[in-house]
């Protein structure tokens, strides 16, 4: 049997549309109508800013208590949790207090950070936080290698309302390495 | 002042004026294109530099000046440096024969001056086509001298495209040459005086509408504009012949592209749309009793036609997606070329039986 499949033949109207560029003209009419009826639909970013959700994972920051002392106890858990090895912590003893440690140096190489938030999850004392800052384009990549002072400054400006010291909170919260002798009373 | 010195001074003045107009137009085109694309696609376009972004071209120029200028290792330094210039010069040289105002002459110190055309040579179209084809050398040399296989292949691809479509540009113009019986742009424009149906686009006995369509499509392709911007193809091919170019050298290629756009638009206005002629006989300023100011109206009409044609370039860019390379070549050789050739035959027969 002969095959009955044939190549599709254009009907007269289709053929006319092809040679007169009908589809292209329709498209050009659409674009021209947008010139005459111009309504910008994009967000004018530097002038208008979208309100970010509360759980937005932006720039990382180190936090302080409300009396200005650093939360970080230099336990290195964030360093261990970080998949991209962004964080480097050098911890040391608090002078005169052999059981108490703090982070002597704290570095974050934000060129490698992928903002997964695992360091924040890992931190036992909530010393790390993710801010809503995202405008961190710089001309020199070395500026993204942040030290402790810079990270604390980011925390200071992004979290103006801070927590109380651990030992001033609930008595059962703070048992890591804070050798408190005086247990404050419960709030109520 | 000697006659030669005077002649030189007049020519240099004219060249300076035309160069100034063209360079300012090219600068503004870069802004206008982004604005028009913004409007057509419901975006803002450049708005930051200066009021409504009007200083954007200058910001672009400054930025390109200070970009790092890289010459790849193993590149042929001389040819690599020369390629953008080889592209740029032919694009500007073509403006010498464009009549952008009425065909007047007056005498200064015994020398006949045509104020609105730098050089009225009787092979004007041939001259433009000859020099426009030199741009392909710039592209192919730029691709070869980069010492990069991407650039070499990109250059060959772009050269093949430009040559294919230049053929169609040349052939679509021949119908008008037959009608006018001259290769001089001034004579061709003069022959289109009167009502707008005397323009060669509509003129009897052989309206050049099909030739105009072929010319528009080929001109878009020849100047590497969307939808025929295969040489750029930044999304799927990561540029072609200028992969290795940076900074000002890269900008020169685009300056050449924009100058070519202006040139192609001027040629379209002069050949198909009556050049500096108004769509009605004479000029309004003449009827108002100001014949000495009629050139303002005439040059304005030329500008309107040229800029409308340039707007068409932007309009096409905002509307159409890019063609595939085999579609591009097929369209040029199997569709446009036969139409252009048929147009020549029909025009010749029509002219033969009416004159």
Coordinates of C-alpha atoms in Angstrom, one line a residue:
Chain A
X1 CA 0.0 0.0 0.0
X2 CA 1.2 3.4 -0.8
X3 CA 1.8 5.6 2.1
X4 CA -0.8 8.3 2.5
X5 CA 1.3 10.6 4.5
X6 CA 2.0 13.8 2.7
X7 CA 3.9 16.9 3.7
X8 CA 1.4 19.4 5.1
X9 CA 0.3 21.8 2.4
X10 CA -0.3 25.4 3.3
X11 CA -3.8 26.7 2.8
X12 CA -4.2 29.9 0.9
X13 CA -4.6 32.0 4.0
X14 CA -1.6 30.4 5.7
X15 CA 0.4 31.1 2.6
X16 CA -0.7 34.7 2.5
X17 CA 0.2 35.1 6.1
X18 CA 3.6 33.7 5.4
X19 CA 4.5 36.0 2.6
X20 CA 3.1 39.1 4.2
X21 CA 4.9 38.5 7.5
X22 CA 1.5 38.5 9.2
X23 CA 2.8 37.0 12.5
X24 CA 5.7 39.4 12.7
X25 CA 3.4 42.4 12.1
X26 CA 1.1 41.2 14.9
X27 CA 4.1 41.1 17.2
X28 CA 5.3 44.5 16.2
X29 CA 1.8 45.9 16.8
X30 CA 2.0 44.5 20.3
X31 CA 5.3 46.1 21.1
X32 CA 4.2 49.4 19.6
X33 CA 1.1 49.4 21.7
X34 CA 3.4 49.0 24.8
X35 CA 5.2 52.2 23.7
X36 CA 2.0 54.1 23.5
X37 CA 0.6 52.6 26.7
X38 CA 3.7 52.5 28.8
X39 CA 3.4 51.1 32.3
X40 CA 6.7 50.1 33.9
X41 CA 6.2 46.9 35.8
X42 CA 9.6 46.3 37.2
X43 CA 10.7 47.2 40.7
X44 CA 12.9 50.3 40.7
X45 CA 15.4 48.7 42.9
X46 CA 17.8 51.3 44.3
X47 CA 14.8 53.7 44.9
X48 CA 12.2 51.1 45.9
X49 CA 13.0 48.2 48.0
X50 CA 11.0 45.1 48.6
X51 CA 10.2 44.3 52.2
X52 CA 12.1 41.1 52.9
X53 CA 10.6 38.2 54.9
X54 CA 11.7 37.8 58.5
X55 CA 13.5 34.5 57.8
X56 CA 15.5 36.1 54.9
X57 CA 19.0 34.7 55.0
X58 CA 21.3 37.7 54.4
X59 CA 24.6 38.7 55.7
X60 CA 25.9 36.9 58.8
X61 CA 26.6 38.7 62.0
X62 CA 27.9 38.1 65.5
X63 CA 25.6 39.2 68.3
X64 CA 26.0 40.7 71.7
X65 CA 24.0 40.7 74.9
X66 CA 22.3 43.8 75.9
X67 CA 25.1 44.9 78.2
X68 CA 27.5 44.8 75.2
X69 CA 29.4 41.6 76.0
X70 CA 29.9 39.1 73.1
X71 CA 27.7 36.1 73.0
X72 CA 30.3 33.9 71.3
X73 CA 32.1 31.5 73.5
X74 CA 34.5 30.2 70.9
X75 CA 33.3 26.6 70.9
X76 CA 34.1 26.1 67.1
X77 CA 30.7 24.4 66.4
X78 CA 29.9 26.9 63.7
X79 CA 33.3 26.1 62.1
X80 CA 32.5 22.4 62.2
X81 CA 29.0 22.9 60.8
X82 CA 30.0 25.1 57.9
X83 CA 29.9 23.1 54.7
X84 CA 32.0 25.6 52.7
X85 CA 34.6 26.2 55.5
X86 CA 33.8 29.9 55.6
X87 CA 34.4 30.3 59.3
X88 CA 37.6 30.3 61.2
X89 CA 37.6 30.6 65.0
X90 CA 40.5 31.1 67.3
X91 CA 39.3 30.7 70.8
X92 CA 41.1 31.5 74.0
X93 CA 40.6 31.5 77.8
X94 CA 39.1 34.5 79.4
X95 CA 42.1 35.9 81.4
X96 CA 41.6 35.2 85.1
X97 CA 38.7 32.9 84.5
X98 CA 40.1 29.4 83.5
X99 CA 36.7 27.8 82.8
X100 CA 35.5 30.6 80.6
X101 CA 36.4 30.9 76.9
X102 CA 35.8 33.4 74.2
X103 CA 36.7 33.8 70.5
X104 CA 39.9 35.7 70.4
X105 CA 39.7 35.9 66.6
X106 CA 36.8 35.2 64.3
X107 CA 36.9 35.3 60.5
X108 CA 34.3 34.7 57.9
X109 CA 35.2 34.5 54.2
X110 CA 32.0 35.7 52.7
X111 CA 33.2 35.0 49.1
X112 CA 32.5 31.3 49.8
X113 CA 29.5 31.5 52.0
X114 CA 26.3 30.1 50.5
X115 CA 24.0 31.4 53.2
X116 CA 22.7 28.0 54.3
X117 CA 22.3 29.0 57.9
X118 CA 23.9 25.9 59.3
X119 CA 26.3 27.9 61.5
X120 CA 23.4 29.7 63.0
X121 CA 21.6 26.4 63.7
X122 CA 24.8 25.0 65.2
X123 CA 25.5 27.8 67.6
X124 CA 24.5 26.7 71.1
X125 CA 24.4 30.3 72.5
X126 CA 22.7 32.0 69.5
X127 CA 25.8 34.1 68.9
X128 CA 25.3 34.1 65.2
X129 CA 22.5 35.6 63.3
X130 CA 21.4 36.1 59.8
X131 CA 20.6 39.7 59.0
X132 CA 18.5 41.0 56.1
X133 CA 21.4 42.8 54.5
X134 CA 22.1 41.8 50.9
X135 CA 23.9 44.8 49.3
X136 CA 27.4 43.5 49.7
X137 CA 28.8 44.1 46.2
X138 CA 32.4 45.2 46.5
X139 CA 35.2 46.0 44.1
X140 CA 37.8 44.0 46.0
X141 CA 37.1 40.5 47.1
X142 CA 39.4 40.9 50.1
X143 CA 36.8 43.2 51.6
X144 CA 34.5 40.2 52.0
X145 CA 37.0 38.5 54.4
X146 CA 35.4 39.8 57.6
X147 CA 36.9 39.8 61.0
X148 CA 35.3 39.8 64.4
X149 CA 34.9 43.5 64.8
X150 CA 33.2 43.9 61.4
X151 CA 30.9 41.0 62.1
X152 CA 30.0 42.5 65.5
X153 CA 29.4 45.8 63.9
X154 CA 27.0 44.2 61.4
X155 CA 25.2 42.6 64.3
X156 CA 25.0 45.9 66.2
X157 CA 23.3 47.7 63.3
X158 CA 21.0 44.9 62.4
X159 CA 19.9 43.8 65.8
X160 CA 19.5 46.9 67.9
X161 CA 17.2 45.0 70.3
X162 CA 19.3 42.4 72.1
X163 CA 18.9 39.6 74.5
X164 CA 19.8 39.7 78.2
X165 CA 22.9 37.9 79.3
X166 CA 22.6 34.2 79.6
X167 CA 22.9 34.1 83.4
X168 CA 20.2 36.7 83.7
X169 CA 17.7 34.6 81.7
X170 CA 16.1 31.5 82.8
X171 CA 18.3 29.5 85.2
X172 CA 18.2 26.3 83.2
X173 CA 19.2 28.0 79.9
X174 CA 22.7 28.7 80.7
X175 CA 24.8 25.8 81.7
X176 CA 27.5 25.6 79.1
X177 CA 30.5 27.2 80.4
X178 CA 29.3 30.2 82.4
X179 CA 30.4 29.6 86.0
X180 CA 27.6 31.6 87.7
X181 CA 27.2 31.3 91.4
X182 CA 24.3 33.6 91.8
X183 CA 21.1 32.3 90.3
X184 CA 18.7 35.1 89.6
X185 CA 15.1 34.6 90.5
X186 CA 12.5 33.5 88.0
X187 CA 10.5 36.5 86.5
X188 CA 7.3 35.4 88.1
Chain B
X1 CA 44.2 81.8 -0.3
X2 CA 44.9 79.5 -3.2
X3 CA 42.2 77.6 -4.9
X4 CA 43.3 74.3 -3.6
X5 CA 43.5 75.7 0.0
X6 CA 39.9 77.0 -0.3
X7 CA 38.7 73.8 -1.8
X8 CA 40.3 71.9 1.1
X9 CA 38.9 74.3 3.7
X10 CA 35.4 73.9 2.3
X11 CA 35.6 70.1 2.2
X12 CA 37.0 69.9 5.7
X13 CA 34.2 72.1 7.0
X14 CA 31.6 69.8 5.4
X15 CA 33.3 66.7 6.6
X16 CA 33.5 68.1 10.1
X17 CA 29.9 69.0 10.1
X18 CA 28.8 65.6 8.9
X19 CA 31.1 63.8 11.3
X20 CA 29.7 65.8 14.1
X21 CA 26.2 65.0 13.2
X22 CA 26.9 61.3 12.7
X23 CA 28.9 61.0 16.0
X24 CA 26.2 62.8 18.0
X25 CA 23.5 60.6 16.3
X26 CA 25.5 57.5 17.1
X27 CA 25.9 58.5 20.8
X28 CA 22.2 59.3 21.1
X29 CA 21.2 56.1 19.3
X30 CA 22.8 54.0 22.1
X31 CA 20.6 55.9 24.6
X32 CA 17.6 55.9 22.4
X33 CA 17.8 52.2 21.7
X34 CA 17.8 51.4 25.4
X35 CA 15.0 53.8 26.1
X36 CA 12.8 52.5 23.3
X37 CA 13.5 48.9 24.3
X38 CA 12.6 49.8 27.8
X39 CA 9.3 51.4 26.8
X40 CA 8.4 48.5 24.5
X41 CA 9.1 45.9 27.1
X42 CA 7.5 47.8 30.0
X43 CA 10.8 48.6 31.7
X44 CA 12.3 51.9 32.7
X45 CA 15.5 51.8 30.6
X46 CA 18.5 53.9 31.8
X47 CA 17.2 56.4 34.3
X48 CA 20.1 56.9 36.7
X49 CA 22.7 59.0 35.0
X50 CA 21.5 62.6 34.7
X51 CA 17.9 63.7 34.3
X52 CA 16.0 60.8 32.7
X53 CA 19.3 59.1 32.1
X54 CA 20.4 61.4 29.3
X55 CA 24.0 61.3 30.4
X56 CA 24.1 57.5 30.0
X57 CA 26.1 57.6 26.7
X58 CA 28.9 59.6 28.3
X59 CA 28.9 57.4 31.3
X60 CA 29.3 54.4 29.0
X61 CA 32.1 56.1 27.1
X62 CA 34.0 56.9 30.3
X63 CA 33.5 53.4 31.6
X64 CA 34.8 51.9 28.3
X65 CA 37.8 54.3 28.4
X66 CA 38.9 53.0 31.7
X67 CA 38.4 49.3 31.2
X68 CA 41.4 47.1 31.0
X69 CA 42.6 46.7 27.5
X70 CA 43.7 43.1 26.9
X71 CA 45.6 41.8 24.0
X72 CA 45.6 38.0 24.1
X73 CA 49.0 36.1 24.2
X74 CA 50.0 35.0 20.7
X75 CA 47.7 37.5 19.0
X76 CA 48.8 39.4 16.0
X77 CA 49.1 42.7 17.7
X78 CA 49.1 44.9 14.6
X79 CA 46.0 43.2 13.1
X80 CA 44.3 42.9 16.4
X81 CA 44.6 46.7 16.9
X82 CA 43.7 47.5 13.4
X83 CA 40.6 45.3 13.1
X84 CA 38.1 47.7 14.9
X85 CA 39.5 50.6 12.9
X86 CA 39.0 48.7 9.6
X87 CA 35.4 48.1 10.7
X88 CA 34.9 51.8 11.7
X89 CA 36.3 53.6 8.8
X90 CA 34.1 52.2 6.0
X91 CA 31.0 52.9 8.1
X92 CA 32.0 56.6 8.3
X93 CA 33.3 56.9 4.8
X94 CA 30.0 56.2 3.2
X95 CA 28.5 59.4 4.5
X96 CA 30.5 61.4 1.9
X97 CA 27.9 60.8 -0.8
X98 CA 24.7 61.1 1.2
X99 CA 22.7 64.1 0.0
X100 CA 21.1 65.3 3.2
X101 CA 19.7 68.5 1.9
X102 CA 18.5 70.1 -1.4
X103 CA 20.7 70.0 -4.4
X104 CA 21.8 73.6 -4.3
X105 CA 25.1 75.0 -5.5
X106 CA 26.7 78.4 -4.9
X107 CA 30.1 79.9 -5.7
X108 CA 32.8 80.9 -3.2
X109 CA 35.9 82.3 -4.8
X110 CA 35.2 80.7 -8.2
X111 CA 34.6 77.2 -6.7
X112 CA 31.2 75.6 -7.0
X113 CA 30.1 74.3 -3.6
X114 CA 27.3 71.9 -2.9
X115 CA 26.5 72.6 0.7
X116 CA 24.4 69.5 1.5
X117 CA 26.6 66.7 0.0
X118 CA 30.3 66.4 0.6
X119 CA 31.0 64.8 -2.7
X120 CA 28.5 64.3 -5.5
X121 CA 30.2 61.5 -7.4
X122 CA 28.3 59.8 -10.2
X123 CA 28.9 56.3 -8.7
X124 CA 27.6 57.1 -5.3
X125 CA 25.7 53.9 -4.6
X126 CA 28.6 51.8 -5.9
X127 CA 30.9 53.7 -3.6
X128 CA 28.8 53.0 -0.6
X129 CA 28.4 49.3 -1.4
X130 CA 32.1 49.0 -2.1
X131 CA 33.2 50.5 1.2
X132 CA 30.4 48.8 3.2
X133 CA 31.8 45.5 2.1
X134 CA 35.2 46.4 3.6
X135 CA 33.7 46.0 7.0
X136 CA 33.7 42.3 6.6
X137 CA 37.5 42.4 6.5
X138 CA 37.6 44.1 9.9
X139 CA 35.4 41.3 11.3
X140 CA 37.4 38.5 9.7
X141 CA 40.7 40.0 10.7
X142 CA 39.5 40.7 14.2
X143 CA 38.5 37.0 14.5
X144 CA 41.7 35.7 13.1
X145 CA 44.1 38.0 14.9
X146 CA 42.6 37.1 18.3
X147 CA 44.4 33.8 18.4
X148 CA 41.3 32.1 19.6
X149 CA 39.3 29.4 17.8
X150 CA 36.0 30.9 19.1
X151 CA 36.9 34.2 17.5
X152 CA 38.1 32.7 14.3
X153 CA 34.9 30.6 13.8
X154 CA 32.8 33.6 14.9
X155 CA 34.5 35.8 12.5
X156 CA 34.0 33.4 9.6
X157 CA 30.4 33.0 10.6
X158 CA 29.8 36.7 10.7
X159 CA 31.7 37.3 7.5
X160 CA 29.5 34.7 5.7
X161 CA 26.4 36.4 7.0
X162 CA 27.5 39.9 6.1
X163 CA 28.5 38.9 2.6
X164 CA 25.3 37.0 1.9
X165 CA 23.1 39.9 2.9
X166 CA 25.2 42.6 1.3
X167 CA 24.5 40.8 -2.0
X168 CA 20.8 41.2 -1.4
X169 CA 21.3 44.9 -0.5
X170 CA 23.1 45.5 -3.7
X171 CA 20.6 43.6 -5.8
X172 CA 17.6 45.3 -4.2
X173 CA 19.1 48.7 -5.1
X174 CA 19.6 47.8 -8.8
X175 CA 15.9 48.3 -9.5
X176 CA 16.1 51.9 -8.5
X177 CA 19.3 52.4 -10.5
X178 CA 17.4 51.1 -13.5
X179 CA 14.5 53.5 -12.9
X180 CA 16.7 56.5 -12.3
X181 CA 19.3 55.7 -14.9
X182 CA 22.0 56.9 -12.6
X183 CA 24.2 55.7 -9.8
X184 CA 24.5 59.2 -8.2
X185 CA 22.5 59.5 -5.0
X186 CA 21.9 63.2 -5.7
X187 CA 20.4 62.4 -9.1
X188 CA 18.3 59.6 -7.7
X189 CA 16.9 61.9 -5.0
X190 CA 16.2 64.7 -7.4
X191 CA 14.2 62.3 -9.6
X192 CA 11.8 61.7 -6.7
X193 CA 10.5 65.2 -6.3
X194 CA 6.8 65.9 -6.2
X195 CA 4.1 64.0 -4.3
X196 CA 5.0 61.0 -2.2
X197 CA 3.8 58.6 -4.9
X198 CA 6.8 59.7 -6.9
X199 CA 9.1 58.2 -4.4
X200 CA 10.7 55.0 -5.7
X201 CA 8.9 53.0 -3.1
X202 CA 5.6 53.7 -5.0
X203 CA 6.7 55.1 -8.3
X204 CA 5.3 53.9 -11.6
X205 CA 6.0 52.0 -13.7
X206 CA 7.6 49.7 -11.2
X207 CA 7.0 50.3 -7.5
X208 CA 9.9 49.0 -5.5
X209 CA 8.0 47.8 -2.6
X210 CA 9.4 44.3 -2.7
X211 CA 12.9 45.7 -3.2
X212 CA 12.3 47.8 -0.1
X213 CA 11.3 44.8 1.9
X214 CA 14.3 43.0 0.8
X215 CA 16.4 46.0 1.5
X216 CA 15.1 46.4 5.0
X217 CA 15.6 42.8 5.9
X218 CA 19.1 42.7 4.4
X219 CA 20.1 45.9 6.0
X220 CA 19.1 44.6 9.4
X221 CA 21.1 41.5 8.8
X222 CA 24.0 43.3 7.3
X223 CA 24.4 45.6 10.3
X224 CA 24.2 42.6 12.6
X225 CA 21.0 43.7 14.3
X226 CA 18.3 41.5 15.9
X227 CA 16.8 39.2 14.6
X228 CA 20.0 38.6 12.6
X229 CA 22.5 39.3 15.4
X230 CA 24.3 36.0 15.1
X231 CA 27.7 37.7 15.4
X232 CA 26.7 38.7 18.9
X233 CA 24.5 35.8 20.0
X234 CA 25.5 36.5 23.6
X235 CA 23.0 34.0 25.1
X236 CA 23.8 30.9 23.1
X237 CA 27.2 31.4 21.4
X238 CA 29.0 33.8 23.8
X239 CA 29.9 36.3 21.1
X240 CA 31.8 35.6 18.0
X241 CA 34.6 37.5 16.4
X242 CA 35.0 40.0 19.3
X243 CA 35.3 37.4 22.1
X244 CA 38.8 38.6 22.9
X245 CA 38.1 42.3 22.6
X246 CA 37.7 44.5 25.6
X247 CA 37.3 48.2 26.5
X248 CA 37.6 50.7 23.8
X249 CA 38.4 48.2 21.0
X250 CA 35.2 46.4 21.7
X251 CA 33.4 49.7 21.7
X252 CA 34.7 50.5 18.3
X253 CA 33.0 47.5 16.8
X254 CA 29.7 48.7 18.2
X255 CA 30.4 52.2 17.1
X256 CA 30.9 50.8 13.6
X257 CA 27.6 48.9 13.9
X258 CA 25.7 52.0 14.9
X259 CA 27.4 54.2 12.3
X260 CA 26.4 51.5 9.8
X261 CA 22.8 51.6 11.0
X262 CA 22.8 55.4 10.4
X263 CA 24.4 54.9 7.0
X264 CA 21.9 52.2 5.9
X265 CA 19.0 54.4 7.1
X266 CA 20.3 57.4 5.2
X267 CA 20.6 55.2 2.0
X268 CA 17.1 53.9 2.5
X269 CA 15.7 57.4 3.0
X270 CA 17.6 58.7 -0.1
X271 CA 16.7 55.8 -2.4
X272 CA 13.3 54.6 -1.5
X273 CA 11.7 57.4 0.5
X274 CA 12.5 60.4 -1.6
X275 CA 15.5 61.6 0.4
X276 CA 15.1 65.2 1.5
X277 CA 11.9 65.7 -0.6
X278 CA 8.8 66.4 1.4
X279 CA 5.8 64.1 0.7
X280 CA 4.2 67.1 -1.1
X281 CA 5.5 69.2 -4.0
X282 CA 7.9 72.0 -2.9
X283 CA 8.1 73.1 0.6
X284 CA 5.7 75.0 3.0
X285 CA 8.4 77.5 3.8
X286 CA 8.6 78.4 0.1
X287 CA 4.8 79.0 0.0
X288 CA 5.2 81.2 3.1
X289 CA 7.7 83.4 1.1
X290 CA 10.9 82.1 2.7
X291 CA 12.6 80.2 -0.1
X292 CA 16.0 80.7 1.5
X293 CA 15.0 78.7 4.6
X294 CA 13.5 75.8 2.6
X295 CA 16.6 73.8 3.3
X296 CA 15.5 73.6 6.9
X297 CA 12.3 71.8 6.0
X298 CA 14.1 69.6 3.5
X299 CA 16.8 68.5 5.9
X300 CA 14.1 67.9 8.5
X301 CA 12.3 65.6 6.2
X302 CA 15.5 63.7 5.6
X303 CA 16.1 63.4 9.3
X304 CA 12.5 62.3 9.9
X305 CA 12.9 59.5 7.3
X306 CA 16.3 58.4 8.6
X307 CA 15.2 58.4 12.2
X308 CA 12.0 56.6 11.4
X309 CA 14.0 53.9 9.7
X310 CA 16.3 53.8 12.8
X311 CA 13.2 53.4 15.0
X312 CA 12.3 50.4 12.9
X313 CA 15.6 48.8 13.9
X314 CA 14.8 49.2 17.6
X315 CA 11.2 48.1 17.0
X316 CA 12.3 44.9 15.3
X317 CA 14.8 44.3 18.1
X318 CA 12.2 44.6 20.8
X319 CA 9.8 42.3 19.0
X320 CA 11.6 39.4 17.3
X321 CA 13.7 36.5 18.6
X322 CA 17.0 35.6 17.0
X323 CA 17.1 33.3 14.0
X324 CA 19.0 30.1 13.8
X325 CA 22.1 30.2 11.6
X326 CA 20.8 27.8 9.0
X327 CA 17.5 29.7 8.9
X328 CA 19.4 32.9 8.4
X329 CA 21.4 31.6 5.4
X330 CA 18.4 29.8 3.9
X331 CA 16.3 33.0 4.2
X332 CA 19.0 35.1 2.6
X333 CA 19.9 32.8 -0.3
X334 CA 16.6 31.0 -1.0
X335 CA 14.0 33.7 -0.3
X336 CA 15.5 37.2 -0.5
X337 CA 17.9 36.6 -3.4
X338 CA 15.2 35.3 -5.8
X339 CA 12.8 38.1 -4.8
X340 CA 15.6 40.7 -5.5
X341 CA 16.4 39.1 -8.8
X342 CA 12.8 38.9 -9.8
X343 CA 12.4 42.5 -8.9
X344 CA 15.3 43.4 -11.3
X345 CA 13.7 41.5 -14.1
X346 CA 10.2 43.0 -13.6
X347 CA 11.6 46.5 -13.2
X348 CA 13.7 46.1 -16.4
X349 CA 10.7 44.9 -18.4
X350 CA 8.5 47.7 -17.1
X351 CA 11.1 50.3 -17.9
X352 CA 11.8 48.8 -21.3
X353 CA 8.2 49.0 -22.3
X354 CA 7.4 52.4 -20.9
X355 CA 10.5 54.4 -21.9

